[in-house]
Short mmCIF file of C-alpha atoms in Angstrom, two decimals:
data_model
loop_
_atom_site.label_atom_id
_atom_site.label_comp_id
_atom_site.label_asym_id
_atom_site.label_seq_id
_atom_site.Cartn_x
_atom_site.Cartn_y
_atom_site.Cartn_z
CA GLN A 21 -2.13 -5.08 -18.22
CA GLN A 22 -1.70 -3.39 -14.88
CA GLN A 23 -3.65 -5.62 -12.49
CA VAL A 24 -2.34 -7.74 -9.64
CA LYS A 25 -4.87 -10.39 -8.64
CA GLN A 26 -4.62 -11.70 -5.08
CA SER A 27 -6.31 -14.71 -3.52
CA PRO A 28 -7.84 -15.77 -1.27
CA GLN A 29 -9.72 -12.77 0.09
CA SER A 30 -9.64 -14.28 3.58
CA LEU A 31 -7.88 -17.24 5.15
CA ILE A 32 -8.15 -19.07 8.46
CA VAL A 33 -5.24 -21.27 9.51
CA GLN A 34 -4.57 -23.22 12.67
CA LYS A 35 -1.61 -22.23 14.81
CA GLY A 36 1.48 -24.04 13.58
CA GLY A 37 0.09 -24.51 10.08
CA ILE A 38 1.26 -23.07 6.75
CA SER A 39 -0.48 -19.98 5.38
CA ILE A 40 -0.33 -19.51 1.61
CA ILE A 41 -1.42 -16.39 -0.26
CA ASN A 42 -1.22 -16.19 -4.03
CA CYS A 43 -0.83 -13.34 -6.49
CA ALA A 44 -0.82 -13.16 -10.26
CA TYR A 45 0.32 -10.25 -12.39
CA GLU A 46 -0.17 -9.31 -16.01
CA ASN A 47 2.54 -6.79 -16.81
CA THR A 48 5.67 -8.60 -17.96
CA ALA A 49 7.68 -5.44 -17.30
CA PHE A 50 7.24 -5.86 -13.53
CA ASP A 51 10.50 -6.64 -11.79
CA TYR A 52 9.82 -5.86 -8.14
CA PHE A 53 7.30 -7.78 -6.02
CA PRO A 54 6.86 -6.76 -2.38
CA TRP A 55 4.54 -8.13 0.28
CA TYR A 56 3.16 -5.80 2.92
CA GLN A 57 1.60 -6.67 6.27
CA GLN A 58 -1.03 -4.50 7.90
CA PHE A 59 -2.30 -4.75 11.46
CA PRO A 60 -5.58 -3.08 12.51
CA GLY A 61 -5.12 0.63 13.14
CA LYS A 62 -1.70 0.71 11.46
CA GLY A 63 -0.39 1.47 8.01
CA PRO A 64 1.01 -1.39 5.90
CA ALA A 65 4.66 -2.30 6.47
CA LEU A 66 7.03 -4.07 4.11
CA LEU A 67 7.37 -7.74 5.04
CA ILE A 68 9.51 -9.20 2.26
CA ALA A 69 10.21 -8.49 -1.41
CA ILE A 70 11.60 -10.36 -4.40
CA ARG A 71 13.00 -9.56 -7.82
CA PRO A 72 12.58 -12.07 -10.67
CA ASP A 73 16.24 -13.06 -10.85
CA VAL A 74 15.53 -15.59 -8.07
CA SER A 75 12.70 -18.11 -7.71
CA GLU A 76 12.52 -18.02 -3.93
CA LYS A 77 13.41 -15.73 -1.05
CA LYS A 78 13.20 -16.67 2.59
CA GLU A 79 13.26 -14.47 5.68
CA GLY A 80 12.62 -16.37 8.88
CA ARG A 81 9.19 -18.01 8.66
CA PHE A 82 8.24 -16.00 5.57
CA THR A 83 9.03 -17.21 2.04
CA ILE A 84 8.18 -15.75 -1.35
CA SER A 85 7.99 -18.22 -4.23
CA PHE A 86 8.18 -16.69 -7.70
CA ASN A 87 7.20 -18.29 -11.02
CA LYS A 88 8.15 -15.95 -13.85
CA SER A 89 6.76 -18.07 -16.68
CA ALA A 90 3.36 -18.32 -14.97
CA LYS A 91 3.50 -14.68 -13.82
CA GLN A 92 2.64 -15.76 -10.31
CA PHE A 93 4.15 -15.31 -6.88
CA SER A 94 3.08 -16.44 -3.46
CA LEU A 95 3.74 -15.83 0.22
CA HIS A 96 4.21 -18.81 2.52
CA ILE A 97 4.11 -18.35 6.27
CA MET A 98 5.50 -21.41 8.04
CA ASP A 99 4.55 -22.32 11.61
CA SER A 100 1.84 -19.64 11.54
CA GLN A 101 1.31 -17.84 14.85
CA PRO A 102 -1.64 -15.82 16.21
CA GLY A 103 0.59 -12.73 15.96
CA ASP A 104 0.65 -13.23 12.18
CA SER A 105 -3.06 -12.41 12.04
CA ALA A 106 -3.18 -9.37 9.77
CA THR A 107 -4.07 -8.26 6.27
CA TYR A 108 -1.45 -9.04 3.65
CA PHE A 109 -1.02 -7.15 0.38
CA CYS A 110 1.06 -8.16 -2.60
CA ALA A 111 2.19 -5.64 -5.20
CA GLY A 112 4.15 -5.37 -8.39
CA ALA A 113 6.17 -2.60 -10.01
CA GLY A 114 8.55 -2.13 -12.88
CA ASP A 115 6.79 -0.21 -15.54
CA SER A 116 8.34 3.05 -16.69
CA ASN A 117 6.99 5.02 -13.73
CA TYR A 118 7.67 2.34 -11.09
CA GLN A 119 4.30 2.89 -9.45
CA LEU A 120 3.34 0.00 -7.17
CA ILE A 121 0.25 -1.89 -8.38
CA TRP A 122 -1.49 -3.48 -5.40
CA GLY A 123 -3.45 -6.68 -4.89
CA ALA A 124 -6.78 -6.46 -3.08
CA GLY A 125 -5.47 -7.89 0.18
CA THR A 126 -5.93 -11.10 2.17
CA LYS A 127 -7.22 -11.09 5.72
CA LEU A 128 -5.37 -13.85 7.57
CA ILE A 129 -6.61 -15.23 10.87
CA ILE A 130 -4.49 -17.69 12.82
CA LYS A 131 -6.56 -19.74 15.26
CA PRO A 132 -4.80 -20.63 18.52
CA LYS B 21 14.73 8.18 12.29
CA ALA B 22 11.19 9.30 12.85
CA GLY B 23 8.59 7.51 10.76
CA VAL B 24 5.94 8.94 8.50
CA THR B 25 3.54 11.13 10.41
CA GLN B 26 0.02 12.04 9.41
CA THR B 27 -2.26 14.65 10.89
CA PRO B 28 -4.92 14.65 11.98
CA ARG B 29 -5.44 11.00 12.91
CA TYR B 30 -9.23 11.28 12.97
CA LEU B 31 -11.57 13.69 11.27
CA ILE B 32 -15.34 14.04 11.08
CA LYS B 33 -16.84 16.24 8.38
CA THR B 34 -20.24 16.72 6.80
CA ARG B 35 -21.21 16.38 3.16
CA GLY B 36 -20.20 19.33 1.02
CA GLN B 37 -17.34 20.42 3.24
CA GLN B 38 -13.72 20.25 2.25
CA VAL B 39 -10.81 18.73 4.14
CA THR B 40 -7.02 18.95 4.11
CA LEU B 41 -4.82 16.11 5.34
CA SER B 42 -1.13 16.45 6.05
CA CYS B 43 1.79 14.05 5.72
CA SER B 44 5.39 14.44 6.84
CA PRO B 45 7.67 11.87 5.19
CA ILE B 46 10.74 10.24 6.63
CA SER B 47 13.67 12.63 6.57
CA GLY B 48 15.47 12.40 3.24
CA HIS B 49 12.55 10.82 1.39
CA ARG B 50 11.47 12.81 -1.64
CA SER B 51 8.51 10.75 -2.80
CA VAL B 52 5.11 10.85 -1.13
CA SER B 53 2.18 8.71 -2.25
CA TRP B 54 -1.41 8.89 -1.06
CA TYR B 55 -3.86 6.00 -0.87
CA GLN B 56 -7.50 5.58 0.05
CA GLN B 57 -8.36 2.42 1.96
CA THR B 58 -11.91 1.24 2.47
CA PRO B 59 -13.11 -2.14 3.77
CA GLY B 60 -13.04 -4.65 0.96
CA GLN B 61 -11.44 -2.24 -1.52
CA GLY B 62 -7.81 -2.60 -0.61
CA LEU B 63 -5.43 0.25 -1.31
CA GLN B 64 -6.61 2.65 -3.99
CA PHE B 65 -3.80 4.84 -5.31
CA LEU B 66 -4.58 8.54 -5.37
CA PHE B 67 -1.37 10.24 -6.48
CA GLU B 68 2.36 10.44 -5.98
CA TYR B 69 4.53 13.50 -5.61
CA PHE B 70 8.26 13.62 -6.16
CA SER B 71 10.30 16.79 -5.70
CA GLU B 72 7.14 18.94 -5.60
CA THR B 73 5.80 17.51 -8.89
CA GLN B 74 2.90 15.13 -9.31
CA ARG B 75 4.51 12.11 -10.93
CA ASN B 76 1.61 9.63 -10.98
CA LYS B 77 -2.14 9.90 -10.59
CA GLY B 78 -4.83 7.33 -9.91
CA ASN B 79 -8.42 7.24 -11.12
CA PHE B 80 -10.05 9.63 -8.71
CA PRO B 81 -12.22 12.66 -9.51
CA GLY B 82 -10.78 16.15 -9.55
CA ARG B 83 -12.21 16.78 -6.06
CA PHE B 84 -9.11 14.99 -4.83
CA SER B 85 -5.95 17.04 -5.13
CA GLY B 86 -2.59 17.29 -3.50
CA ARG B 87 0.65 19.13 -3.37
CA GLN B 88 4.15 18.75 -2.06
CA PHE B 89 6.32 21.39 -0.50
CA SER B 90 10.04 21.97 -0.85
CA ASN B 91 10.68 20.12 2.43
CA SER B 92 8.84 17.08 0.95
CA ARG B 93 5.87 17.46 3.28
CA SER B 94 2.64 16.84 1.43
CA GLU B 95 -0.99 17.79 1.76
CA MET B 96 -4.04 16.19 0.28
CA ASN B 97 -7.30 18.08 -0.20
CA VAL B 98 -10.77 16.74 -0.83
CA SER B 99 -13.43 19.27 -1.79
CA THR B 100 -17.22 18.87 -1.74
CA LEU B 101 -17.08 15.80 0.45
CA GLU B 102 -19.41 12.88 -0.27
CA LEU B 103 -20.48 10.06 2.04
CA GLY B 104 -18.41 7.66 -0.04
CA ASP B 105 -15.24 9.56 0.80
CA SER B 106 -15.31 8.07 4.29
CA ALA B 107 -12.13 6.01 4.45
CA LEU B 108 -8.67 5.64 5.88
CA TYR B 109 -6.27 7.86 3.96
CA LEU B 110 -2.73 6.59 4.00
CA CYS B 111 0.44 8.40 3.12
CA ALA B 112 3.63 6.58 2.18
CA SER B 113 7.10 7.94 1.62
CA SER B 114 10.10 6.49 -0.17
CA LEU B 115 13.48 7.49 -1.48
CA ALA B 116 12.19 6.56 -4.94
CA ALA B 117 14.86 7.99 -7.17
CA SER B 118 13.46 8.32 -10.65
CA GLY B 119 13.30 5.02 -12.49
CA SER B 120 13.52 2.67 -9.52
CA ALA B 121 11.01 0.86 -7.37
CA ASP B 122 11.63 1.37 -3.70
CA THR B 123 10.20 0.41 -0.33
CA GLN B 124 7.25 2.53 0.69
CA TYR B 125 6.97 3.43 4.36
CA PHE B 126 3.44 4.09 5.47
CA GLY B 127 2.08 6.41 8.10
CA PRO B 128 -0.73 5.37 10.47
CA GLY B 129 -3.36 7.06 8.31
CA THR B 130 -6.08 9.62 8.81
CA ARG B 131 -9.53 8.17 9.45
CA LEU B 132 -12.05 10.45 7.69
CA THR B 133 -15.74 10.09 8.43
CA VAL B 134 -18.23 12.03 6.32
CA LEU B 135 -21.69 12.45 7.82
#
């Protein structure tokens, strides 16, 4: 009930391409879905977040697509750049205690 | 505003010892969460403190404990260290008023190595 499943585990994309990372959740009470970006040697930092009242949210080259009926959401990185190379984590929250439930992470490498 | 600070940044201990890690949250943040991060294991939630009370707890043995002080600073303690405790320990703070999900701001972590 509490899991967030993230895929793929790792991803290699050419510079300029589209990077897509997918997450699926089980708890229908979740109503907050953030994506975090982590560079080596740093803590994760919030990249973008969505609530289920919208199906898509865009911030610059980063877009979250949300499918409530399928209980899935995904991160799209357009025009991927080498500086986007990092580990990305999705998460969900919304149960009574609002604890974030994390995906396992995706290591993204953008090839120049 | 200063970010989340964690001390020390690096620590080397031997099996059986105990260790205390410290976290200072962003000013005004009352919630502090602790995570263990190991390669391939993602972020494993340890516990969360809000206004000096443990509000949530993950599935870790009792050797892992924490506390929060009145100024919201938090400490995490691991007793009887095992080799498998080697990891990056991350602290995150948020405003996190009760009953709302909120952005977590992470510190740089403490890298613990157990020999």
